[in-house]
Short mmCIF file of C-alpha atoms in Angstrom, two decimals:
data_model
loop_
_atom_site.label_atom_id
_atom_site.label_comp_id
_atom_site.label_asym_id
_atom_site.label_seq_id
_atom_site.Cartn_x
_atom_site.Cartn_y
_atom_site.Cartn_z
CA UNK U 270 15.43 -0.41 -5.75
CA UNK U 271 12.71 -1.79 -7.46
CA UNK U 272 10.87 -3.06 -4.47
CA UNK U 273 7.56 -2.72 -3.07
CA UNK U 274 6.13 -3.21 0.24
CA UNK U 275 2.54 -4.09 1.46
CA UNK U 276 0.11 -1.99 3.68
CA UNK U 277 -1.85 -5.38 4.86
CA UNK U 278 -5.26 -3.89 5.72
CA UNK U 279 -6.41 -6.79 7.72
CA UNK U 280 -6.94 -5.31 11.12
CA UNK U 281 -5.65 -8.63 12.67
CA UNK U 282 -2.41 -7.49 10.72
CA UNK U 283 -1.48 -3.90 9.91
CA UNK U 284 1.71 -4.92 10.28
CA UNK U 285 3.16 -1.74 8.63
CA UNK U 286 2.16 0.99 10.71
CA UNK U 287 1.73 4.78 9.35
CA UNK U 288 5.41 5.86 10.60
CA UNK U 289 7.09 2.95 8.39
CA UNK U 290 4.54 3.36 6.06
CA UNK U 291 6.09 7.02 5.90
CA UNK U 292 9.80 6.10 6.22
CA UNK U 293 8.90 4.16 3.00
CA UNK U 294 7.66 6.76 1.07
CA UNK U 295 10.61 8.86 2.25
CA UNK U 296 12.93 6.07 1.09
CA UNK U 297 11.40 6.21 -2.49
CA UNK U 298 9.74 2.98 -2.32
CA UNK U 299 6.21 2.08 -3.81
CA UNK U 300 3.41 0.65 -1.81
CA UNK U 301 0.64 -1.85 -2.62
CA UNK U 302 -2.46 -1.90 -0.15
CA UNK U 303 -3.94 -5.16 0.44
CA UNK U 304 -6.72 -6.64 2.22
CA UNK U 305 -5.04 -10.31 2.44
CA UNK U 306 -9.03 -11.34 1.77
CA UNK U 307 -9.52 -14.90 2.48
CA UNK U 308 -13.62 -14.44 1.43
CA UNK U 309 -15.62 -11.56 -0.01
CA UNK U 310 -16.65 -9.87 3.03
CA UNK U 311 -12.30 -9.02 3.86
CA UNK U 312 -12.42 -6.78 0.90
CA UNK U 313 -14.03 -4.26 3.31
CA UNK U 314 -10.74 -4.18 5.22
CA UNK U 315 -9.33 -1.96 2.54
CA UNK U 316 -10.38 0.93 4.28
CA UNK U 317 -7.77 0.05 7.20
CA UNK U 318 -5.20 -0.34 4.38
CA UNK U 319 -5.99 3.25 2.89
CA UNK U 320 -6.16 5.42 6.46
CA UNK U 321 -2.94 3.77 7.46
CA UNK U 322 -1.32 5.23 3.93
CA UNK U 323 -2.98 8.67 4.28
CA UNK U 324 -1.40 8.37 8.21
CA UNK U 325 1.50 7.72 6.43
CA UNK U 326 1.28 11.10 3.78
CA UNK U 327 1.02 8.45 0.57
CA UNK U 328 0.12 10.04 -2.54
CA UNK U 329 -1.59 8.28 -5.33
CA UNK U 330 1.72 7.78 -7.02
CA UNK U 331 3.30 6.40 -4.06
CA UNK U 332 0.54 3.29 -4.35
CA UNK U 333 0.60 1.29 -6.85
CA UNK U 334 -2.98 -0.06 -6.57
CA UNK U 335 -3.59 3.10 -8.18
CA UNK U 336 -1.64 2.75 -11.13
CA UNK U 337 -3.34 2.55 -14.74
CA UNK U 338 -2.69 -1.16 -16.03
CA UNK U 339 -0.14 0.36 -18.57
CA UNK U 340 1.73 1.86 -16.22
CA UNK U 341 1.51 -1.16 -13.55
CA UNK U 342 2.68 -3.41 -16.12
CA UNK U 343 6.04 -1.01 -17.13
CA UNK U 344 6.50 -0.96 -12.96
CA UNK U 345 6.36 -4.74 -13.13
CA UNK U 346 8.63 -5.23 -16.41
CA UNK U 347 11.66 -3.40 -14.59
#
């Protein structure tokens, strides 16, 4: 499908809930966890995205933030 969906970790958003994360995994979609940072302090929001990903049963291979630079470039070139 060559689609990556975003888990927006900003607590004001969190629009992809754990149920939808699990569905994305079941459909074979990759996920990126994003803080939607607009200031350095917003990088602390990453923990909310990680918790959502864990509740959706994502594993390292499901989250492109965990890919090596080589593997990420390979994915993006497709």
